[in-house]
Short mmCIF file of C-alpha atoms in Angstrom, two decimals:
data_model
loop_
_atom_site.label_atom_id
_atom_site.label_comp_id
_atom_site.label_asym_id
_atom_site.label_seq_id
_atom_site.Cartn_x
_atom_site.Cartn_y
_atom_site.Cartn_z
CA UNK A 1 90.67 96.63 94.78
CA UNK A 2 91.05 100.32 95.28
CA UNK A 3 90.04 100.63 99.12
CA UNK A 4 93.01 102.88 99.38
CA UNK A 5 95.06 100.04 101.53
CA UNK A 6 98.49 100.21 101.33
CA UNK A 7 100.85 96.82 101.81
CA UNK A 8 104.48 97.47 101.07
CA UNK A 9 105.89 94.35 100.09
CA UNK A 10 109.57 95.54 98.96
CA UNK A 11 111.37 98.18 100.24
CA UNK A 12 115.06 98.52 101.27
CA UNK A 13 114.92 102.38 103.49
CA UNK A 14 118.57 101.93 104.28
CA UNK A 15 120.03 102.26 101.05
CA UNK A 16 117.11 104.73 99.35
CA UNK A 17 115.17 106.25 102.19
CA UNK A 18 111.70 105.42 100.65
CA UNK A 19 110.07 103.63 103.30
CA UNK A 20 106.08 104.01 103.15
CA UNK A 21 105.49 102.37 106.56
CA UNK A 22 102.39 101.38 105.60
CA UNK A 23 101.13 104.98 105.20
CA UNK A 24 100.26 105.83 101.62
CA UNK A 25 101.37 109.82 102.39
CA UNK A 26 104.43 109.17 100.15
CA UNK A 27 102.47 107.89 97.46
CA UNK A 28 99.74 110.48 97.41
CA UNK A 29 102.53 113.13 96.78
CA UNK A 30 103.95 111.12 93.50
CA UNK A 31 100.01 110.42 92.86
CA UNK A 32 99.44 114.20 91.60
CA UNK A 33 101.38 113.95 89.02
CA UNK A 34 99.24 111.51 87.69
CA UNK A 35 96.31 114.03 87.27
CA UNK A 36 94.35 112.26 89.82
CA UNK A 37 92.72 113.38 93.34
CA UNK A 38 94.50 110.44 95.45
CA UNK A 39 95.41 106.64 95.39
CA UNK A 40 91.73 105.55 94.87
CA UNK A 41 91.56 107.29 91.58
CA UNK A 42 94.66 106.15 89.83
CA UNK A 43 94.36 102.34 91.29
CA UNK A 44 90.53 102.17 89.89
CA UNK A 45 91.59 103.23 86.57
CA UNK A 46 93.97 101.05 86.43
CA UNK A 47 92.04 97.57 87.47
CA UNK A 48 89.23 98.83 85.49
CA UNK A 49 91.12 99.96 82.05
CA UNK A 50 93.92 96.87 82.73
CA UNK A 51 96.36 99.81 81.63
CA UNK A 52 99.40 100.72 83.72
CA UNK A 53 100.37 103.69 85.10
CA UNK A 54 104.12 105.41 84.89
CA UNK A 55 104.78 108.98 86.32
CA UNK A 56 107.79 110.72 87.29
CA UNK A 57 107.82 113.49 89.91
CA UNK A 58 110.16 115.06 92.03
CA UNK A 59 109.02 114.71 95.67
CA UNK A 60 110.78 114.87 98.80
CA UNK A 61 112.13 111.91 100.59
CA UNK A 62 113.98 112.24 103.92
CA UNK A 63 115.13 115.68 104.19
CA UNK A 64 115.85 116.21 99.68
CA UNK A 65 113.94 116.70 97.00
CA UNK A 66 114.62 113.06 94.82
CA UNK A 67 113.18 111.80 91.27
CA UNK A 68 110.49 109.27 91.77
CA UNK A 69 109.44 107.44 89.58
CA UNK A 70 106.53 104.75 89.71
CA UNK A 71 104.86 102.13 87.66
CA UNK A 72 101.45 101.19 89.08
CA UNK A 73 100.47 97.86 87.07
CA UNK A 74 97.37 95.69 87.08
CA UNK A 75 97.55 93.09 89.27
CA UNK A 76 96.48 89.38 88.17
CA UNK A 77 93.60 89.41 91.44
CA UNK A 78 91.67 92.26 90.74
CA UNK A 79 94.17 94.62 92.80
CA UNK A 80 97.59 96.96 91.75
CA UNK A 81 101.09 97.05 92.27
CA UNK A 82 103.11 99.82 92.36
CA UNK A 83 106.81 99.84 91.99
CA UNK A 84 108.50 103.10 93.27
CA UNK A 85 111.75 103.71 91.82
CA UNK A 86 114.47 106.19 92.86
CA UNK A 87 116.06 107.24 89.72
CA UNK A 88 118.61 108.78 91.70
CA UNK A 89 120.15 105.73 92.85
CA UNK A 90 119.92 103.95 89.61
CA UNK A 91 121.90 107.02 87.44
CA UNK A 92 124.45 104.42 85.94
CA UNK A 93 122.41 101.79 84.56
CA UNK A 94 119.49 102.57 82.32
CA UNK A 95 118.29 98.73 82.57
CA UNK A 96 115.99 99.18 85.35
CA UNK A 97 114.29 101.80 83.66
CA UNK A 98 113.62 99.78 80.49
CA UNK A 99 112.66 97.09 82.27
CA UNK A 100 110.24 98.95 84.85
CA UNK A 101 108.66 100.47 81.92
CA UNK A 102 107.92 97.16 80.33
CA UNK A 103 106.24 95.74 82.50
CA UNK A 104 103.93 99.04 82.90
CA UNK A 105 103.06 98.45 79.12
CA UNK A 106 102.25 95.32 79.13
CA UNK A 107 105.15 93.30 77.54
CA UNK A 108 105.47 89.89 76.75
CA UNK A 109 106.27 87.74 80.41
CA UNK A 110 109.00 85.92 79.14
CA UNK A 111 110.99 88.85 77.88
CA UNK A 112 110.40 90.96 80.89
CA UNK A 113 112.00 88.00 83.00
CA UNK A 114 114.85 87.54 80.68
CA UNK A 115 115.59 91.08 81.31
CA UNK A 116 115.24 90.42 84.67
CA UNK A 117 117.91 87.91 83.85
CA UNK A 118 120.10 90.49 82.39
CA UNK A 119 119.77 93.02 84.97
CA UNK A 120 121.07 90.56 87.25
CA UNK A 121 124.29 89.80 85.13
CA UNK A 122 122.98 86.63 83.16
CA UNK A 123 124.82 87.97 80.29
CA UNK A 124 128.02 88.83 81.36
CA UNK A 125 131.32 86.75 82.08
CA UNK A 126 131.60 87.89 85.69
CA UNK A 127 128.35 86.23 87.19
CA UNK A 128 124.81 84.24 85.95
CA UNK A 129 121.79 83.94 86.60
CA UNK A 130 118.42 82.27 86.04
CA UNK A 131 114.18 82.12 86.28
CA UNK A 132 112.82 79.30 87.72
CA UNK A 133 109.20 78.69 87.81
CA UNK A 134 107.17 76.38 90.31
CA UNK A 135 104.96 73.66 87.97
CA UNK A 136 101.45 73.90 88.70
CA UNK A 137 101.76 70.96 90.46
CA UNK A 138 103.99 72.17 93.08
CA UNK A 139 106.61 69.40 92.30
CA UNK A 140 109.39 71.01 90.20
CA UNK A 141 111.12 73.86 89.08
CA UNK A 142 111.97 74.68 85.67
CA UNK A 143 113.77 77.68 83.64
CA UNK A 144 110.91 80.12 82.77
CA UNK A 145 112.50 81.50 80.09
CA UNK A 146 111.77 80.66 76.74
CA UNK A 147 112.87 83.27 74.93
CA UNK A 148 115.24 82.70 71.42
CA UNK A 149 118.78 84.07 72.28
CA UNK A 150 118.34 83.90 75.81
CA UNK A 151 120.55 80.65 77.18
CA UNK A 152 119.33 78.90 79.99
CA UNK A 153 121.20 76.54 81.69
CA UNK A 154 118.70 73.28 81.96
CA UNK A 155 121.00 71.65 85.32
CA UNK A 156 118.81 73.99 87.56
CA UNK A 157 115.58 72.43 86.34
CA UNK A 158 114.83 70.03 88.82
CA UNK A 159 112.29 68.00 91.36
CA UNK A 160 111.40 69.50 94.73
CA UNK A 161 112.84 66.59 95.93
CA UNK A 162 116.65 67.56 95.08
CA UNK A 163 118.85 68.90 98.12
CA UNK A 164 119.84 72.11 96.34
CA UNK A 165 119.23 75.72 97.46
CA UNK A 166 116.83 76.92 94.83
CA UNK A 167 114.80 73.69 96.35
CA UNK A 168 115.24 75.25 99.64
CA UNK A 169 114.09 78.30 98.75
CA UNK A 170 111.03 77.16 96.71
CA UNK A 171 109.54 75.32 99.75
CA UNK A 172 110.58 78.19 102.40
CA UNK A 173 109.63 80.83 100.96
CA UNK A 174 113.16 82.53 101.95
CA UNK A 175 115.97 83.26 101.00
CA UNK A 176 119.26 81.13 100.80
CA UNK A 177 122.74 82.10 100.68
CA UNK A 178 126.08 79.72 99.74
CA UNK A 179 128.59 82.44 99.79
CA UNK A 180 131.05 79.28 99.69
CA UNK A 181 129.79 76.23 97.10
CA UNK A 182 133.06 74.22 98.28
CA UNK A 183 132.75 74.57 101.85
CA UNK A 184 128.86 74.41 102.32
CA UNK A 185 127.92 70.64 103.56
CA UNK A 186 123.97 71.49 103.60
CA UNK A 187 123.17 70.78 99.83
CA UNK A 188 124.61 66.99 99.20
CA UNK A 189 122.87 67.73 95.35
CA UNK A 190 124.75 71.42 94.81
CA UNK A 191 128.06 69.85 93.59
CA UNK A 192 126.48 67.78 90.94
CA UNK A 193 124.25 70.36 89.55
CA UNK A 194 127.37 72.60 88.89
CA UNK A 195 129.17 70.22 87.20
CA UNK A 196 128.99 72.11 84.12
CA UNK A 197 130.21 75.73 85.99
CA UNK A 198 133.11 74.34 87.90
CA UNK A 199 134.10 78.11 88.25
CA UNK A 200 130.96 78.95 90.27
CA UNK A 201 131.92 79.64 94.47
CA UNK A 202 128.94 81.06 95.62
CA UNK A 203 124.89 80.91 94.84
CA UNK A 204 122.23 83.08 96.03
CA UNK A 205 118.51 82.35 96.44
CA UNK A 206 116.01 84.52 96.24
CA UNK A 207 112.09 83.14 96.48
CA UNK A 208 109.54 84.87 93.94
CA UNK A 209 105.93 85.22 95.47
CA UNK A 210 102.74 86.13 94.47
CA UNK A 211 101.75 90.12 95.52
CA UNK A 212 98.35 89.05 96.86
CA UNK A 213 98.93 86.02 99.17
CA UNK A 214 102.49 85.54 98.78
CA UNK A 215 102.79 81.94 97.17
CA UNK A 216 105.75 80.74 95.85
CA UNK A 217 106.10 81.10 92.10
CA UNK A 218 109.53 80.43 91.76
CA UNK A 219 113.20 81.36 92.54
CA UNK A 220 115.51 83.86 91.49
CA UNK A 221 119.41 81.48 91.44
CA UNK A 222 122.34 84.14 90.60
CA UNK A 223 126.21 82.59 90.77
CA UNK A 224 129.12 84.26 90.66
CA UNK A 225 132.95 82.75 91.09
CA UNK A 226 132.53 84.30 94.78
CA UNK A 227 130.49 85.83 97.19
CA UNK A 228 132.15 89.20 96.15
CA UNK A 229 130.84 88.95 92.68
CA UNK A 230 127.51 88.59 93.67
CA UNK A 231 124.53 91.52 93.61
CA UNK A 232 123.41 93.20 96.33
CA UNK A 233 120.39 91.68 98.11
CA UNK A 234 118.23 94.64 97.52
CA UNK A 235 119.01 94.45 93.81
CA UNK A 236 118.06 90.35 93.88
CA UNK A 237 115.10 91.71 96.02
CA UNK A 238 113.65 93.93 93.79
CA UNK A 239 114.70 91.56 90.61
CA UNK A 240 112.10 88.87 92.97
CA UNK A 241 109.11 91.29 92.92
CA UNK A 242 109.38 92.46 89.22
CA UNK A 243 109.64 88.51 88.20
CA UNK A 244 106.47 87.92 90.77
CA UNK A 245 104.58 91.07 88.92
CA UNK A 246 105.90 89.01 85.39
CA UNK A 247 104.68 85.63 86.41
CA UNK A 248 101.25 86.38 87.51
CA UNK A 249 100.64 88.16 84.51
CA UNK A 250 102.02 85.19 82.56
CA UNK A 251 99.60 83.22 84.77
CA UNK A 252 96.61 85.77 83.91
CA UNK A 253 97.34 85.51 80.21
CA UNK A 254 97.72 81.46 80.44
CA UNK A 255 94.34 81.50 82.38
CA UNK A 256 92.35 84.01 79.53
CA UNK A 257 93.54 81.80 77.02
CA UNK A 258 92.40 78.90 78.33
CA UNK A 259 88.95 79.87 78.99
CA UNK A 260 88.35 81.48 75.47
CA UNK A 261 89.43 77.96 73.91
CA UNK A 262 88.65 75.38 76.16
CA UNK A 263 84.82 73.99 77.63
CA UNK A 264 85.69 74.60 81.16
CA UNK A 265 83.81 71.59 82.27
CA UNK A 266 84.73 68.99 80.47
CA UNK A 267 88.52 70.78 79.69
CA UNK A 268 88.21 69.48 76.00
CA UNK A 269 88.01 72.34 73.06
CA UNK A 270 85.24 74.72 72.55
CA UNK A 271 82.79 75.62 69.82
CA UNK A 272 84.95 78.60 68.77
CA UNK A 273 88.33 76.53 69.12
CA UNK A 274 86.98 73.86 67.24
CA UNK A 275 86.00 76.17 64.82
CA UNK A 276 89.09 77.95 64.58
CA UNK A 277 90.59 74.47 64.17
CA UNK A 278 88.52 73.32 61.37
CA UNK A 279 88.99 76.83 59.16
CA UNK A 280 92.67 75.91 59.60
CA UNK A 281 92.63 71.80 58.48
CA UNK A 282 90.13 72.89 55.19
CA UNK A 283 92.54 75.28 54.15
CA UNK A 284 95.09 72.84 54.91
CA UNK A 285 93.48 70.55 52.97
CA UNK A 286 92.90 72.19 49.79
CA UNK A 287 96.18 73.27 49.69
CA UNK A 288 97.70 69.33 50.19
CA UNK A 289 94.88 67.37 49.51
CA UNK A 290 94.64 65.71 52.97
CA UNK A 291 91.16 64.92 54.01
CA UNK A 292 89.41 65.71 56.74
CA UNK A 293 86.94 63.60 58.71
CA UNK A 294 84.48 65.62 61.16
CA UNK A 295 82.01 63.40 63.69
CA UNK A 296 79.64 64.28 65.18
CA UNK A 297 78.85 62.68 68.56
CA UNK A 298 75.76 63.28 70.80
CA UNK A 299 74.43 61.02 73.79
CA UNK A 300 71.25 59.05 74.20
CA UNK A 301 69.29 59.32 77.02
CA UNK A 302 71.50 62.16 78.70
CA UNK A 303 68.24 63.88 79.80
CA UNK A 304 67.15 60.95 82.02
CA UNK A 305 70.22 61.01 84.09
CA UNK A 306 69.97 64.66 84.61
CA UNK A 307 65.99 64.21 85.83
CA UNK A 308 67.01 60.98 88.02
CA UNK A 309 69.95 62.28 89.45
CA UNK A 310 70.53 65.60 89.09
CA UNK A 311 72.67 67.79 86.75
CA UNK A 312 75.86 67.23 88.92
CA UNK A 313 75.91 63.76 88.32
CA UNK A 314 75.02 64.80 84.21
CA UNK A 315 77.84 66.79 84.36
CA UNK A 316 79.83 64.14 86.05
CA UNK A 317 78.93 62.05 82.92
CA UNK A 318 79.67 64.61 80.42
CA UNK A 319 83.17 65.05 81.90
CA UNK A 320 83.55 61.33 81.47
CA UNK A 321 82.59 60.77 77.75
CA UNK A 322 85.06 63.80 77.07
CA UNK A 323 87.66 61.82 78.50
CA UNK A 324 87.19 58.54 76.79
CA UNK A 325 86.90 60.98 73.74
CA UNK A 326 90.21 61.99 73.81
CA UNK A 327 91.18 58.62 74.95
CA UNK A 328 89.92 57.10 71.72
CA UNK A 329 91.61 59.40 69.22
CA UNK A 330 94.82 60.23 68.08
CA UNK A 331 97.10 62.63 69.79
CA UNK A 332 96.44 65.21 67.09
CA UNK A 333 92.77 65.40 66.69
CA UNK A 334 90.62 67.72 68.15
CA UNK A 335 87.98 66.59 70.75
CA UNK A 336 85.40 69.26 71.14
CA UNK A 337 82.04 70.37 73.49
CA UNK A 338 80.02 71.84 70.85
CA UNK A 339 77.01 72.27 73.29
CA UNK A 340 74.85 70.54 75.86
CA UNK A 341 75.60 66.74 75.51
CA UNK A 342 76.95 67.01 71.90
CA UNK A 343 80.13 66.60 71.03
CA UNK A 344 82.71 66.77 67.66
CA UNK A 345 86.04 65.18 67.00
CA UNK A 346 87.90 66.58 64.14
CA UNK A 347 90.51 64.15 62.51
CA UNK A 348 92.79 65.78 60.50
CA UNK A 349 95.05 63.80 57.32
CA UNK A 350 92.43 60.94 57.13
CA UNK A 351 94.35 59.14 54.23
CA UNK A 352 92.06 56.32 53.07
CA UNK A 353 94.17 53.18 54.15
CA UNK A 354 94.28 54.18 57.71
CA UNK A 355 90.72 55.95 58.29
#
């Protein structure tokens, strides 16, 4: 929230020598080149505007002068993240660059993870790997990927009640290795769920969390024909927090949505969906000549239960009819809260022998 705290929650100071301890001194040095006065500045700006933040600066890390560059991206809470990259170490592949600078701008969640995907090998013969995203519910996993020309493979999907690694990892929170799919006796499920890769010898896990309180989101899986062929950790590690920074912001954008089309306490459509919706189905109609029906429902004697009992219990009753609303119709109509106790259902293709 800009109180100049620091949390790293990535880092791997054996291979690039970038550890911040903590200690935002690192930071503030890359920070300058930003045009700002220190870490305060550039993270309000960015929760405030809800615009990232890319520099590159040469600064010096343990004993040389290195390229830094960093990406400092609105968080989904309210708060920043800000990925430090050592261009240095990532000379050969280009990838990580496009990718970091993605997510900076803004760009769509699903294609940021199925780069994430490709980063990781998805698309090459040698090794695969996959998204998988924890249901709202907390009970399954499922490819998060749904992106055309991107091929998933749907046997990871699966219930948290599977005995499979990615399972593991989901309800850990850690990471899980099987540098040996033959030889490994602690996932009975494993073998069944690579039927269709019968040249995959080793799996690794890696857990994606949220930045703020660490939640599960989902897993990273990556195969490979053996433990050789797999990444390196800190590359799977690093793949995990740019899919966390992905996900929340899919999560963020879900959640905006949501709230500028639905009533939020009945969960039915709102006055602007509905419309939105009813723009659409006239134009519809006077293209195809499909009528439309429009009713209008309001309820008697709603203000007595609000003065007897109390608008909770009014609310309790408005949450109600909205459900038997949407009970009553068909799946395709639109069951709106146009205001106070009044609602609309709009019934699209009313032909006359079935109205």
């Amino acid at each position: 929230g800009g109180d100049a705290r620091v949390r790293q929650i990535w880092g791997d100071p054996a291979r690039y020598d970038l550890d911040m301890g903590g200690s935002p001194a690192e930071l503030s040095k890359l920070l300058t080149s930003f045009g700002a006065e220190g870490i305060d500045d550039v993270v309000r700006t960015v929760v405030r505007s809800r615009q990232a933040m890319v520099s590159t600066a040469d600064i010096p890390v343990a004993g040389r002068v290195r390229p830094i560059r960093a990406a400092i991206i609105p968080g989904a809470g309210g708060d920043a993240v800000c990925v430090l990259a050592d261009l240095s170490a990532f000379a050969t592949d280009h990838r990580q660059y496009d990718l970091l600078a993605d997510l900076a701008r803004g760009g769509d969640p699903a294609q940021n993870l199925a780069g994430i995907v490709d980063l990781l090998g998805g698309r090459n013969g040698r090794r695969g790997a996959t998204v998988l995203v924890l249901s709202d519910d907390g009970g399954r996993l499922d490819e998060g990927i749904p992106v055309e020309g991107v091929e998933v493979h749907s046997g990871f999907s699966t219930d948290l009640t599977e005995s499979l690694p990615w399972v593991t990892a989901a309800r850990s929170g850690r990471r899980v290795v099987v540098p040996d799919v033959a030889a490994d006796s602690r996932f009975p499920d494993l073998a069944e769920a690579l039927a269709e890769w019968p040249g995959v010898g080793s799996v690794l896990v890696e857990p994606v969390v949220a930045t703020g309180d660490n939640a599960v989101l989902g897993a990273i899986v990556v195969w490979a024909s053996s433990a050789n062929g797999l990444p390196e950790i800190a590359e799977v590690e690093l793949a995990a927090v740019l899919a966390g920074i992905a996900l929340e912001r899919q999560s963020a954008d879900a959640a905006l949505v949501y709230r500028a089309t639905h009533d939020l306490l009945t969960g039915v459509s709102n006055r602007a969906a509905l419309i939105d919706r009813l723009d659409r189905a006239l134009a519809d109609d006077s293209r195809r000549e499909r009528p439309v029906a429009l009713l209008f429902c309001d309820l008697d004697g709603f203000k007595a239960i609000n003065d007897l009992y109390g608008h909770h219990v009014g609310d309790l009753a408005l949450v109600d009819v909205a459900r038997r609303l949407a009970e009553a119709v068909r799946p395709g109509d639109t069951v709106a809260r146009y205001g106070g106790d009044e609602f609309v259902v709009l019934c699209e293709d009313c032909l006359l022998y079935t109205s």
